[in-house]
Coordinates of C-alpha atoms and ligand atoms in Angstrom, one line a residue:
M683 CA 3.3 1.6 15.8
S684 CA 7.1 2.0 15.8
H685 CA 8.4 4.3 13.1
P686 CA 11.2 3.1 10.9
D687 CA 14.6 4.7 11.3
N688 CA 15.1 6.8 8.1
T689 CA 18.9 6.6 8.2
Q690 CA 18.8 2.8 8.6
L691 CA 16.4 2.5 5.6
V692 CA 18.8 4.4 3.4
E693 CA 21.9 2.5 4.6
D694 CA 20.1 -0.9 4.2
A695 CA 19.1 0.0 0.6
K696 CA 22.7 0.9 -0.3
R697 CA 23.9 -2.4 1.0
Q698 CA 21.1 -4.4 -0.7
L699 CA 21.8 -2.7 -4.0
D700 CA 25.6 -3.4 -3.7
E701 CA 24.8 -7.1 -3.1
I702 CA 22.4 -7.3 -6.1
V703 CA 24.8 -5.5 -8.4
A704 CA 27.7 -7.8 -7.4
R705 CA 25.7 -10.9 -8.4
E706 CA 27.0 -12.7 -11.5
D707 CA 23.8 -14.5 -12.4
P708 CA 20.6 -12.7 -13.5
L709 CA 17.8 -12.3 -10.9
K710 CA 15.2 -15.1 -10.9
P711 CA 11.7 -14.5 -9.6
K712 CA 12.5 -16.2 -6.3
D713 CA 15.5 -13.8 -5.9
R714 CA 13.3 -10.8 -6.6
L715 CA 10.8 -12.1 -4.1
A716 CA 13.6 -12.2 -1.5
I717 CA 14.6 -8.5 -2.1
P718 CA 13.3 -6.5 0.9
F719 CA 10.3 -4.2 0.4
Q720 CA 11.5 -0.6 0.7
E721 CA 9.7 1.5 3.3
I722 CA 9.6 5.2 2.4
P723 CA 11.5 7.5 4.7
S724 CA 9.1 9.9 6.4
Q725 CA 8.6 12.3 9.2
T726 CA 7.6 10.7 12.5
P727 CA 4.0 11.5 13.7
E728 CA 5.4 13.7 16.5
E729 CA 7.5 15.7 14.0
R730 CA 4.9 16.1 11.3
I731 CA 1.9 17.2 13.4
A732 CA 3.9 20.3 14.2
N733 CA 4.4 21.3 10.6
M734 CA 2.7 21.3 7.2
D735 CA 5.6 19.7 5.3
E736 CA 5.2 16.5 3.3
V737 CA 4.9 13.4 5.4
A738 CA 6.8 11.1 3.1
L739 CA 10.3 12.3 2.3
G740 CA 10.7 10.1 -0.8
Y741 CA 13.0 7.3 -1.8
T742 CA 16.8 7.7 -2.3
P743 CA 18.1 6.6 -5.7
E744 CA 19.3 3.3 -4.2
Q745 CA 15.9 2.6 -2.7
A746 CA 14.1 3.4 -6.0
R747 CA 16.4 0.9 -7.7
V748 CA 16.1 -1.9 -5.1
E749 CA 12.3 -1.5 -5.0
S750 CA 12.1 -1.6 -8.8
L751 CA 14.2 -4.7 -8.9
R752 CA 11.5 -6.5 -6.9
C753 CA 9.3 -6.4 -10.1
F754 CA 8.9 -9.8 -11.8
D755 CA 8.6 -8.0 -15.2
C756 CA 5.6 -10.2 -15.9
K757 CA 4.7 -10.8 -19.5
K758 CA 1.0 -10.2 -19.0
A759 CA 1.6 -7.3 -16.6
P760 CA -1.6 -7.3 -14.6
C761 CA -0.6 -4.0 -13.0
V762 CA -1.0 -2.2 -16.3
D763 CA -4.7 -3.4 -16.5
G764 CA -5.1 -1.8 -13.0
C765 CA -3.8 1.6 -14.2
P766 CA -6.5 3.9 -15.6
V767 CA -4.0 5.4 -18.1
R768 CA -2.2 2.1 -18.8
L769 CA 1.3 3.2 -17.9
D770 CA 4.0 0.7 -19.1
I771 CA 4.8 -0.1 -15.5
P772 CA 7.2 -3.1 -16.0
G773 CA 9.0 -0.9 -18.6
F774 CA 9.6 2.0 -16.3
L775 CA 10.5 -0.2 -13.3
R776 CA 13.0 -2.1 -15.5
A777 CA 14.7 1.2 -16.4
A778 CA 14.6 2.5 -12.8
G779 CA 16.0 -0.8 -11.6
E780 CA 18.9 -0.3 -13.9
G781 CA 19.4 3.2 -12.6
D782 CA 18.3 4.8 -15.9
F783 CA 15.9 7.3 -14.4
R784 CA 15.7 9.4 -17.6
E785 CA 14.4 6.4 -19.5
A786 CA 12.0 5.6 -16.6
I787 CA 10.4 9.1 -16.6
D788 CA 10.3 9.2 -20.4
I789 CA 8.3 5.9 -20.4
I790 CA 5.9 7.3 -17.7
K791 CA 5.4 10.5 -19.6
R792 CA 4.2 8.8 -22.7
N793 CA 0.9 8.1 -20.8
S794 CA 0.9 10.4 -17.8
L795 CA 1.4 14.2 -17.7
L796 CA 1.5 14.5 -14.0
P797 CA 3.7 11.8 -12.6
A798 CA 4.9 13.8 -9.5
V799 CA 1.2 14.3 -8.6
C800 CA 0.0 10.8 -9.4
G801 CA 3.0 9.1 -7.7
R802 CA 1.8 10.9 -4.5
V803 CA -2.0 10.8 -4.5
C804 CA -3.1 7.9 -6.8
P805 CA -4.8 5.1 -4.9
Q806 CA -2.3 2.6 -6.2
E807 CA -3.3 0.0 -3.6
T808 CA -6.7 -0.3 -5.3
Q809 CA -5.3 0.1 -8.8
C810 CA -1.9 -1.1 -10.2
Q811 CA -0.5 -2.4 -6.9
L812 CA -3.7 -4.5 -6.2
H813 CA -2.9 -6.6 -9.2
C814 CA 0.9 -6.9 -8.7
T815 CA 2.2 -10.5 -8.9
V816 CA 4.8 -9.8 -6.3
G817 CA 2.1 -8.8 -3.7
K818 CA 0.0 -11.8 -4.8
S819 CA 3.0 -14.2 -4.3
L820 CA 3.6 -12.7 -0.9
K821 CA -0.1 -12.9 -0.1
D822 CA 0.1 -9.2 1.0
V823 CA -1.0 -6.4 -1.2
N824 CA 0.9 -4.0 1.1
K825 CA 4.1 -5.8 -0.1
S826 CA 3.3 -5.3 -3.8
V827 CA 6.0 -3.4 -5.7
S828 CA 5.7 0.3 -4.6
I829 CA 4.9 1.5 -8.2
G830 CA 3.7 4.9 -7.0
R831 CA 6.7 5.6 -4.9
V832 CA 9.1 4.8 -7.7
E833 CA 7.0 6.9 -10.0
R834 CA 7.2 9.8 -7.5
F835 CA 11.0 9.3 -7.2
V836 CA 11.7 9.5 -10.9
A837 CA 9.4 12.5 -11.4
D838 CA 11.2 14.3 -8.5
W839 CA 14.6 13.2 -9.9
E840 CA 13.7 14.8 -13.3
A841 CA 12.7 18.0 -11.6
E842 CA 16.1 18.3 -10.0
Q843 CA 18.0 18.0 -13.2
A844 CA 19.5 21.2 -14.6
E845 CA 18.2 20.4 -18.1
Q846 CA 14.4 20.4 -18.1
D847 CA 12.8 18.4 -20.8
L848 CA 10.1 20.8 -22.1
P849 CA 7.3 19.3 -24.2
E850 CA 7.7 20.1 -27.8
V851 CA 5.2 22.5 -29.3
K852 CA 4.4 22.4 -33.0
P853 CA 4.3 25.6 -35.1
E854 CA 1.3 27.9 -34.5
T855 CA -1.9 26.8 -36.2
G856 CA -3.8 30.0 -35.6
R857 CA -6.6 28.1 -33.9
K858 CA -7.8 29.0 -30.3
V859 CA -9.0 26.7 -27.6
A860 CA -10.4 27.7 -24.2
V861 CA -10.0 25.4 -21.2
V862 CA -12.3 26.1 -18.3
G863 CA -10.9 25.0 -14.9
S864 CA -7.3 24.3 -14.1
G865 CA -7.4 21.1 -12.2
P866 CA -5.8 17.9 -13.4
A867 CA -8.3 17.5 -16.3
G868 CA -7.9 21.1 -17.5
V869 CA -4.1 21.1 -17.1
T870 CA -3.9 17.9 -19.2
V871 CA -6.0 19.3 -22.0
A872 CA -4.1 22.6 -22.0
A873 CA -0.8 20.7 -22.5
D874 CA -2.0 18.2 -25.1
V875 CA -3.8 20.8 -27.2
R876 CA -1.0 23.3 -27.0
R877 CA 1.5 20.7 -28.1
E878 CA -0.3 20.6 -31.4
G879 CA 0.4 24.3 -31.9
H880 CA -3.1 25.6 -31.0
A881 CA -3.3 28.8 -28.8
V882 CA -4.7 27.8 -25.4
T883 CA -6.2 30.0 -22.7
L884 CA -6.8 28.4 -19.3
F885 CA -9.6 30.1 -17.4
E886 CA -9.6 29.6 -13.6
A887 CA -12.2 31.0 -11.1
F888 CA -9.7 31.1 -8.2
H889 CA -6.8 33.4 -7.9
K890 CA -4.4 30.5 -8.2
P891 CA -4.5 27.7 -10.8
G892 CA -4.2 24.0 -10.0
G893 CA -7.8 22.9 -8.9
V894 CA -8.1 20.6 -6.0
L895 CA -4.4 19.9 -6.1
M896 CA -3.9 23.5 -5.0
Y897 CA -6.9 24.3 -2.9
G898 CA -8.0 21.0 -1.5
I899 CA -5.3 18.4 -0.9
P900 CA -3.1 19.7 1.9
E901 CA 0.6 20.6 1.6
F902 CA 1.6 17.6 3.7
R903 CA 0.3 15.3 0.9
M904 CA 0.7 17.5 -2.2
P905 CA 3.4 20.1 -2.0
K906 CA 2.2 23.2 -3.8
R907 CA 5.6 23.8 -5.5
I908 CA 4.9 20.6 -7.5
V909 CA 1.5 21.9 -8.8
Q910 CA 3.1 25.3 -9.4
R911 CA 5.8 23.6 -11.5
E912 CA 3.2 22.0 -13.8
I913 CA 1.4 25.4 -14.2
D914 CA 4.8 27.1 -14.9
T915 CA 5.5 24.4 -17.6
L916 CA 2.2 25.2 -19.3
R917 CA 3.1 28.9 -19.3
T918 CA 6.5 28.2 -20.7
M919 CA 4.8 26.2 -23.5
G920 CA 2.8 29.4 -24.3
V921 CA -0.5 28.7 -22.5
T922 CA -2.2 31.9 -21.3
V923 CA -3.5 31.5 -17.8
E924 CA -6.4 33.8 -16.8
T925 CA -7.2 33.6 -13.0
N926 CA -10.2 35.2 -11.2
F927 CA -12.2 34.4 -14.3
V928 CA -15.5 32.6 -13.6
V929 CA -17.0 31.2 -16.8
G930 CA -20.7 31.6 -16.5
R931 CA -20.2 34.9 -14.6
T932 CA -17.2 36.8 -16.1
R933 CA -18.2 35.4 -19.5
K934 CA -20.8 33.0 -20.6
L935 CA -19.6 29.6 -22.0
S936 CA -21.4 30.2 -25.3
D937 CA -19.8 33.7 -25.6
L938 CA -16.4 32.1 -25.7
I939 CA -17.2 30.5 -29.0
E940 CA -19.7 33.0 -30.5
K941 CA -18.0 36.2 -29.5
D942 CA -14.4 35.5 -28.4
G943 CA -13.5 33.4 -31.4
F944 CA -12.5 30.2 -29.6
D945 CA -12.6 27.2 -31.9
A946 CA -13.2 24.7 -29.1
V947 CA -13.8 24.7 -25.4
F948 CA -13.0 22.1 -22.7
V949 CA -15.0 22.3 -19.5
G950 CA -13.1 20.8 -16.5
T951 CA -14.8 22.6 -13.6
G952 CA -14.7 19.8 -11.1
A953 CA -17.0 18.8 -8.3
G954 CA -16.5 21.6 -5.8
L955 CA -20.0 21.9 -4.4
P956 CA -20.0 20.5 -0.9
K957 CA -22.8 18.2 0.3
F958 CA -24.3 18.9 3.7
M959 CA -26.0 16.5 6.2
R960 CA -29.3 18.6 6.2
I961 CA -29.5 18.2 10.0
E962 CA -30.6 20.7 12.7
G963 CA -27.8 23.1 13.7
E964 CA -25.8 22.8 10.5
N965 CA -25.9 26.6 10.2
L966 CA -24.3 27.3 13.6
V967 CA -21.0 29.2 13.8
G968 CA -18.3 26.5 13.8
V969 CA -19.8 24.2 11.2
F970 CA -17.7 24.2 8.0
S971 CA -17.7 22.3 4.8
A972 CA -14.4 20.5 4.3
N973 CA -14.0 22.5 1.1
E974 CA -14.1 25.8 3.0
F975 CA -11.9 24.6 5.8
L976 CA -9.3 23.1 3.4
T977 CA -9.4 26.1 1.1
R978 CA -8.8 28.5 3.9
A979 CA -6.0 26.4 5.2
N980 CA -4.3 25.5 1.9
L981 CA -5.0 28.1 -0.8
M982 CA -5.3 31.0 1.6
R983 CA -2.5 29.6 3.8
A984 CA -4.4 30.0 7.1
Y985 CA -2.0 27.5 8.7
D986 CA 0.8 30.1 8.4
R987 CA -0.8 32.2 11.2
K988 CA 2.2 34.6 11.4
N989 CA 2.2 35.6 7.7
A990 CA -1.3 35.0 6.3
D991 CA -4.3 37.3 6.9
T992 CA -6.8 34.5 6.4
P993 CA -8.9 33.9 9.5
I994 CA -9.6 30.3 10.6
S995 CA -11.4 29.2 13.7
N996 CA -9.3 28.3 16.7
A997 CA -10.8 24.9 16.9
R998 CA -10.1 22.9 20.1
K999 CA -12.4 19.9 19.8
V1000 CA -13.2 19.0 16.3
A1001 CA -15.6 16.5 14.8
V1002 CA -15.1 15.6 11.1
L1003 CA -18.0 13.8 9.4
G1004 CA -17.1 11.3 6.6
G1005 CA -14.6 8.6 5.8
G1006 CA -13.0 9.6 2.4
N1007 CA -9.7 11.3 1.6
V1008 CA -11.3 14.7 2.1
A1009 CA -12.3 13.7 5.7
M1010 CA -8.8 12.5 6.4
D1011 CA -7.3 15.6 5.0
A1012 CA -9.6 17.8 7.0
A1013 CA -8.9 15.9 10.2
R1014 CA -5.2 15.9 9.8
T1015 CA -5.2 19.6 8.9
A1016 CA -7.2 20.3 12.1
V1017 CA -4.5 18.4 14.1
R1018 CA -1.8 20.5 12.5
L1019 CA -3.7 23.7 13.2
G1020 CA -3.5 22.8 16.9
A1021 CA -6.8 21.2 17.9
E1022 CA -6.6 19.3 21.2
E1023 CA -9.0 16.5 20.0
V1024 CA -10.0 15.6 16.5
H1025 CA -12.8 13.0 16.2
L1026 CA -13.5 11.3 12.9
V1027 CA -17.2 10.2 12.8
Y1028 CA -18.1 7.6 10.1
R1029 CA -21.4 5.7 9.9
R1030 CA -20.0 2.5 8.4
T1031 CA -16.9 0.5 9.4
E1032 CA -13.3 1.0 8.4
V1033 CA -13.6 -1.7 5.8
E1034 CA -16.1 0.5 3.8
M1035 CA -14.0 3.7 4.2
P1036 CA -13.3 5.2 0.8
A1037 CA -10.1 6.9 2.0
R1038 CA -6.7 5.5 1.0
V1039 CA -5.5 3.0 3.6
E1040 CA -2.3 5.0 4.0
E1041 CA -4.2 8.1 4.9
V1042 CA -6.3 6.3 7.4
G1043 CA -3.1 4.9 9.0
H1044 CA -1.5 8.3 9.0
A1045 CA -4.5 9.9 10.6
K1046 CA -4.5 7.4 13.4
E1047 CA -0.8 7.8 14.0
E1048 CA -1.4 11.5 14.3
G1049 CA -3.9 11.0 17.0
V1050 CA -7.2 11.4 15.2
I1051 CA -9.8 9.5 17.2
F1052 CA -12.0 7.2 15.0
H1053 CA -15.7 6.7 15.8
I1054 CA -17.0 4.1 13.4
L1055 CA -20.6 3.1 13.1
E1056 CA -21.7 6.5 14.5
N1057 CA -23.1 9.6 12.8
A1058 CA -24.4 13.1 13.7
K1059 CA -28.0 13.6 14.4
R1060 CA -27.9 17.3 15.1
V1061 CA -25.5 20.0 16.0
V1062 CA -26.2 21.8 19.3
G1063 CA -25.3 25.5 19.8
D1064 CA -25.0 27.8 22.8
E1065 CA -26.9 31.1 23.2
Q1066 CA -24.5 32.9 20.8
G1067 CA -25.2 30.4 18.1
R1068 CA -21.8 28.7 18.3
V1069 CA -21.3 25.0 18.2
Q1070 CA -21.2 23.4 21.6
A1071 CA -21.8 19.7 21.0
M1072 CA -23.0 17.2 18.4
E1073 CA -25.7 14.7 19.2
C1074 CA -24.8 11.4 17.6
L1075 CA -26.4 8.1 16.9
K1076 CA -24.9 4.6 16.8
Y1077 CA -25.2 2.5 13.7
E1078 CA -25.0 -1.1 12.6
L1079 CA -24.6 -2.5 9.1
G1080 CA -27.5 -3.9 7.2
E1081 CA -28.0 -5.2 3.6
P1082 CA -25.7 -3.9 0.8
D1083 CA -27.0 -0.7 -1.0
D1084 CA -26.6 0.3 -4.7
S1085 CA -22.9 1.0 -4.2
G1086 CA -22.4 -2.6 -3.0
R1087 CA -21.4 -1.4 0.5
R1088 CA -23.5 -2.6 3.4
R1089 CA -26.1 0.0 4.3
P1090 CA -25.7 1.7 7.7
V1091 CA -28.8 1.4 9.9
A1092 CA -29.3 3.7 12.9
I1093 CA -29.8 1.9 16.2
P1094 CA -33.0 3.3 17.9
D1095 CA -32.5 5.2 21.2
S1096 CA -28.7 5.1 20.8
E1097 CA -28.3 8.9 21.0
F1098 CA -25.3 10.3 22.8
M1099 CA -23.6 13.7 23.1
M1100 CA -20.1 14.6 21.8
P1101 CA -18.8 17.9 23.1
V1102 CA -17.1 19.8 20.2
D1103 CA -16.7 23.4 19.2
T1104 CA -16.1 22.7 15.5
V1105 CA -17.8 20.4 13.0
I1106 CA -16.3 19.8 9.5
V1107 CA -18.7 18.1 7.0
A1108 CA -16.8 15.9 4.6
I1109 CA -19.5 13.7 3.2
G1110 CA -18.9 14.3 -0.5
N1111 CA -19.1 16.9 -3.3
D1112 CA -21.4 17.5 -6.2
S1113 CA -20.5 19.0 -9.5
N1114 CA -20.1 22.7 -9.7
P1115 CA -23.5 24.0 -10.9
L1116 CA -22.6 27.3 -12.5
I1117 CA -22.0 26.2 -16.0
K1118 CA -25.2 24.2 -16.0
Q1119 CA -27.2 27.1 -14.6
T1120 CA -25.9 29.6 -17.1
T1121 CA -25.7 27.3 -20.1
P1122 CA -29.1 25.7 -20.6
E1123 CA -28.1 24.2 -23.9
I1124 CA -25.6 21.9 -22.3
E1125 CA -27.0 18.5 -21.3
T1126 CA -26.5 17.3 -17.7
N1127 CA -27.7 14.2 -15.9
R1128 CA -29.8 14.0 -12.7
W1129 CA -26.7 14.6 -10.5
G1130 CA -25.8 17.7 -12.4
N1131 CA -22.8 16.1 -14.2
I1132 CA -22.2 17.2 -17.8
V1133 CA -23.1 14.4 -20.2
V1134 CA -20.4 13.5 -22.8
N1135 CA -20.0 10.9 -25.6
E1136 CA -17.2 8.5 -26.0
N1137 CA -15.0 11.3 -27.3
G1138 CA -15.6 13.6 -24.4
K1139 CA -17.9 15.8 -26.5
T1140 CA -20.9 17.5 -24.8
S1141 CA -24.3 18.2 -26.4
M1142 CA -23.0 21.6 -27.5
D1143 CA -21.1 22.1 -30.7
R1144 CA -17.3 22.4 -30.2
V1145 CA -17.7 22.0 -26.4
Y1146 CA -16.0 19.1 -24.6
A1147 CA -15.8 18.2 -20.9
G1148 CA -14.1 15.8 -18.6
G1149 CA -12.9 15.1 -15.0
D1150 CA -15.1 15.4 -11.9
I1151 CA -17.7 17.6 -13.8
V1152 CA -18.5 14.5 -15.9
L1153 CA -17.6 11.7 -13.5
G1154 CA -18.8 13.2 -10.2
A1155 CA -16.1 13.4 -7.5
A1156 CA -13.5 10.9 -8.6
T1157 CA -9.7 10.8 -8.8
V1158 CA -6.8 12.7 -10.2
I1159 CA -5.8 9.9 -12.6
L1160 CA -9.3 9.6 -14.0
A1161 CA -9.5 13.3 -14.5
M1162 CA -6.2 13.3 -16.3
G1163 CA -7.3 10.3 -18.5
E1164 CA -10.6 12.1 -19.4
G1165 CA -8.6 15.2 -20.2
R1166 CA -6.3 13.2 -22.6
R1167 CA -9.3 11.7 -24.4
A1168 CA -11.0 15.1 -24.8
A1169 CA -7.8 16.8 -26.0
A1170 CA -7.3 14.1 -28.6
S1171 CA -10.9 14.8 -29.9
I1172 CA -10.3 18.5 -29.9
N1173 CA -7.0 18.1 -31.8
E1174 CA -8.7 15.8 -34.3
L1175 CA -11.6 18.3 -34.8
L1176 CA -9.2 21.2 -35.4
A1177 CA -6.9 19.1 -37.7
S1178 CA -9.9 18.1 -39.8
E1179 CA -11.0 21.6 -40.5
Ligands
FAD30 C1 -9.5 17.3 -0.2 C2 -9.5 16.3 -1.4 C3 -8.6 15.3 -1.3 C4 -8.5 14.4 -2.4 N1 -7.6 13.4 -2.4 C5 -7.4 12.7 -3.5 C6 -6.4 11.7 -3.6 O1 -5.7 11.4 -2.6 N2 -6.2 11.0 -4.7 C7 -7.0 11.2 -5.8 O2 -6.7 10.6 -6.9 N3 -8.0 12.1 -5.8 C8 -8.2 12.9 -4.7 N4 -9.2 13.8 -4.7 C9 -10.0 14.0 -5.9 C10 -9.3 14.7 -7.0 O3 -8.6 15.8 -6.4 C11 -10.3 15.1 -8.1 O4 -10.9 14.0 -8.6 C12 -9.6 15.9 -9.2 O5 -8.9 17.0 -8.7 C13 -10.6 16.3 -10.3 O6 -9.9 17.1 -11.2 P1 -10.7 18.1 -12.2 O7 -9.7 18.7 -13.1 O8 -11.9 17.4 -12.8 O9 -11.3 19.2 -11.2 P2 -10.7 20.1 -10.0 O10 -9.4 19.6 -9.5 O11 -11.8 20.2 -9.1 O12 -10.5 21.5 -10.7 C14 -11.6 22.3 -11.3 C15 -11.1 23.7 -11.3 O13 -12.1 24.4 -12.0 C16 -12.3 25.7 -11.4 N5 -13.7 26.2 -11.8 C17 -14.8 25.7 -11.3 N6 -15.9 26.4 -11.9 C18 -15.3 27.3 -12.7 C19 -15.8 28.3 -13.6 N7 -17.1 28.4 -13.7 N8 -14.9 29.0 -14.3 C20 -13.6 28.9 -14.2 N9 -13.1 27.9 -13.4 C21 -13.9 27.2 -12.6 C22 -12.2 25.4 -10.0 O14 -11.9 26.5 -9.2 C23 -11.0 24.4 -10.0 O15 -9.8 25.0 -9.9 C24 -9.3 14.6 -3.6 C25 -10.3 15.7 -3.6 C26 -10.3 16.5 -2.5 C27 -11.3 17.6 -2.5

């Protein structure tokens, strides 16, 4: 696939904007439809596999305006129905199209606390952009207005301004709230509760806050400075951040209320427990969960071999099992760490892959070899217990299963060997089990997820929960939405007392 010339993209947008601005009559839908879709400038595959920097470089102001002007500003705004937090999408695109980026970001921030994050990692193609009338008119969802890219642009634009717009914090109320887990759910609750003037302490098990945004999603998709900026904002607002603090071990959940004087607790501990295949050879040296592999690479900066002490295997031939975002992130990280071959093994077809289409495209461009309708049967080791190969089976698709996706069925006697020295298992995550194990009074379902009511309240008095620990492994925007709901309930509870 040929890579667009970044300089050309930028120049084209300037010319296109000049032409639009010079028009005397207002834009009609057919004029908007004729405005060219703006590709995002990005690193070429050859450049980016040699570094960990962000792949997409972001729109220029002219590109953001031109792309926004493609929006029909529909009365019914079907895009808003596709957004889990119901951003006023036509509103912020209208402002961005006029070049009023301050107004655009202010509109977004009414509903979303993490626009620089969501603009980068939300699956817009299956949410807002799926419903976009422009994409529908052009009969191509890939040509919908790039809502996420404009969101990202205005969020980055705001961060570059000398004057930072800090959220207002009401006078101190004397009430105390504990937030357990510092992923998107916890960060959202901390901000929303703190704004009401309550004292907030954010407890995080890792040595760095940010959740999956910090330890899971790689730098080339989610620059850590952006996550750090959100944490810094919380600190400036007066939130206390306690790292290396494992609720359930360092302190029991019930003790936070009964002994430490917190008036309410939010649990946003995520889904960080990796699932394994349960096949022969999975305990061999060279088999990793994607979580471990990505945590070493991202949080512990193993990719920075010169400066970081974190060991990571020198993988040459890697097999990644799975077809979600986590699998793509692991495969693309392995490429950047210098693997000669990276094979992505998925037992369904590309149509059923849960990963974002963009990530699949990027992985292919970066040389990841896709094996669809195949799966591991066992991992084979050498006499030292190190991975030597993976025995695989071929699959075909049968009837749909409970998820609605067609069930993969192994083809008898289709075994074959794939020579590899590293296997990364990325087939999903379960909820973190520690709170459940150490807090018997909290109700969980059969998957170990915490059960909450429509207000985000758990079975325990004064304890709320949200994000992946409630939903199972889901998305950043859903975690943020759950956080907002729980924070509103906590604020209501404290205001009523
Ligand atoms: C590799 C990867 C790629 C992904 N890509 C995307 C994507 O492109 N788009 C998207 O929308 N979603 C993506 N997701 C999913 C998304 O990141 C999650 O849905 C989201 O982060 C969930 O937020 P959360 O706040 O519920 O939990 P998390 O982000 O998991 O944060 C939970 C935090 O709680 C901490 N914690 C756990 N137990 C305790 C304890 N007992 N005490 C104190 N702290 C504790 C954890 O250390 C962690 O920091 C991806 C996930 C992974 C793993």
